[in-house]
Amino acid sequence: MNICIITGKIITKLEYKFMLEKNKYAIIIFKVKIENKEIITVKAYNDIADETYKSLLKEDRIVIEGYLRNNKKK
């Protein structure tokens, strides 16, 4: 995994779900259009998911520090 910082605009509703996995109780998923017009899926867990759900909305511009994984889906 590679650490990165990206900026972009949230282009979907934030989807918040509860989970029953070990060490993970909540997840939030949304899509962001980054500066080069690519669209990425963002996933955050637990406390970060809770804070994201309270703070962000569709159309907000954000800066994210995280990890990139190459698991493309067609």
Short mmCIF file of C-alpha atoms in Angstrom, two decimals:
data_model
loop_
_atom_site.label_atom_id
_atom_site.label_comp_id
_atom_site.label_asym_id
_atom_site.label_seq_id
_atom_site.Cartn_x
_atom_site.Cartn_y
_atom_site.Cartn_z
CA MET A 1 0.00 0.00 0.00
CA ASN A 2 1.11 3.55 -0.73
CA ILE A 3 0.40 6.52 1.52
CA CYS A 4 -1.03 9.50 -0.34
CA ILE A 5 -2.80 12.83 0.03
CA ILE A 6 -5.52 13.72 -2.46
CA THR A 7 -7.99 16.54 -2.96
CA GLY A 8 -11.34 16.31 -4.65
CA LYS A 9 -15.08 16.77 -4.55
CA ILE A 10 -17.58 14.30 -3.09
CA ILE A 11 -19.90 13.26 -5.93
CA THR A 12 -22.20 10.72 -4.22
CA LYS A 13 -24.23 10.52 -1.04
CA LEU A 14 -22.30 9.21 1.93
CA GLU A 15 -23.39 5.64 2.63
CA TYR A 16 -23.03 4.77 6.33
CA LYS A 17 -23.40 1.18 7.50
CA PHE A 18 -22.94 -0.78 10.68
CA MET A 19 -20.73 -3.87 10.53
CA LEU A 20 -20.26 -7.00 12.60
CA GLU A 21 -16.63 -7.71 11.72
CA LYS A 22 -13.87 -8.03 14.29
CA ASN A 23 -12.46 -4.55 15.13
CA LYS A 24 -14.79 -2.85 12.63
CA TYR A 25 -18.20 -1.62 13.71
CA ALA A 26 -18.97 1.10 11.16
CA ILE A 27 -18.06 1.96 7.58
CA ILE A 28 -18.75 4.93 5.34
CA ILE A 29 -18.39 4.72 1.56
CA PHE A 30 -18.54 7.49 -1.04
CA LYS A 31 -17.01 8.51 -4.35
CA VAL A 32 -14.70 11.47 -4.93
CA LYS A 33 -13.71 13.09 -8.20
CA ILE A 34 -10.06 14.05 -7.81
CA GLU A 35 -8.13 16.83 -9.56
CA ASN A 36 -7.26 14.78 -12.67
CA LYS A 37 -10.99 13.91 -13.17
CA GLU A 38 -10.55 10.31 -11.99
CA ILE A 39 -13.20 8.93 -9.64
CA ILE A 40 -12.15 6.96 -6.59
CA THR A 41 -14.14 5.11 -3.95
CA VAL A 42 -13.36 6.17 -0.39
CA LYS A 43 -13.92 3.85 2.57
CA ALA A 44 -13.41 4.83 6.20
CA TYR A 45 -13.99 2.76 9.31
CA ASN A 46 -15.03 3.22 12.94
CA ASP A 47 -14.29 6.66 14.48
CA ILE A 48 -13.30 8.16 11.13
CA ALA A 49 -16.57 6.90 9.61
CA ASP A 50 -18.55 8.45 12.47
CA GLU A 51 -16.81 11.82 12.17
CA THR A 52 -17.11 11.83 8.37
CA TYR A 53 -20.84 11.14 8.54
CA LYS A 54 -21.34 14.07 10.93
CA SER A 55 -19.13 16.53 9.02
CA LEU A 56 -19.37 16.00 5.26
CA LEU A 57 -22.01 16.17 2.52
CA LYS A 58 -22.24 15.49 -1.19
CA GLU A 59 -20.56 18.34 -3.16
CA ASP A 60 -18.08 19.15 -0.35
CA ARG A 61 -14.44 19.59 -1.33
CA ILE A 62 -12.09 17.51 0.81
CA VAL A 63 -8.47 16.61 1.42
CA ILE A 64 -7.78 12.98 2.32
CA GLU A 65 -4.67 11.35 3.74
CA GLY A 66 -4.79 7.61 3.32
CA TYR A 67 -3.75 4.55 1.38
CA LEU A 68 -4.26 3.52 -2.22
CA ARG A 69 -4.93 -0.07 -3.14
CA ASN A 70 -5.12 -1.36 -6.65
CA ASN A 71 -8.23 -3.51 -6.70
CA LYS A 72 -9.93 -2.29 -9.86
CA LYS A 73 -13.45 -3.45 -10.54
CA LYS A 74 -14.90 -3.39 -14.03
#
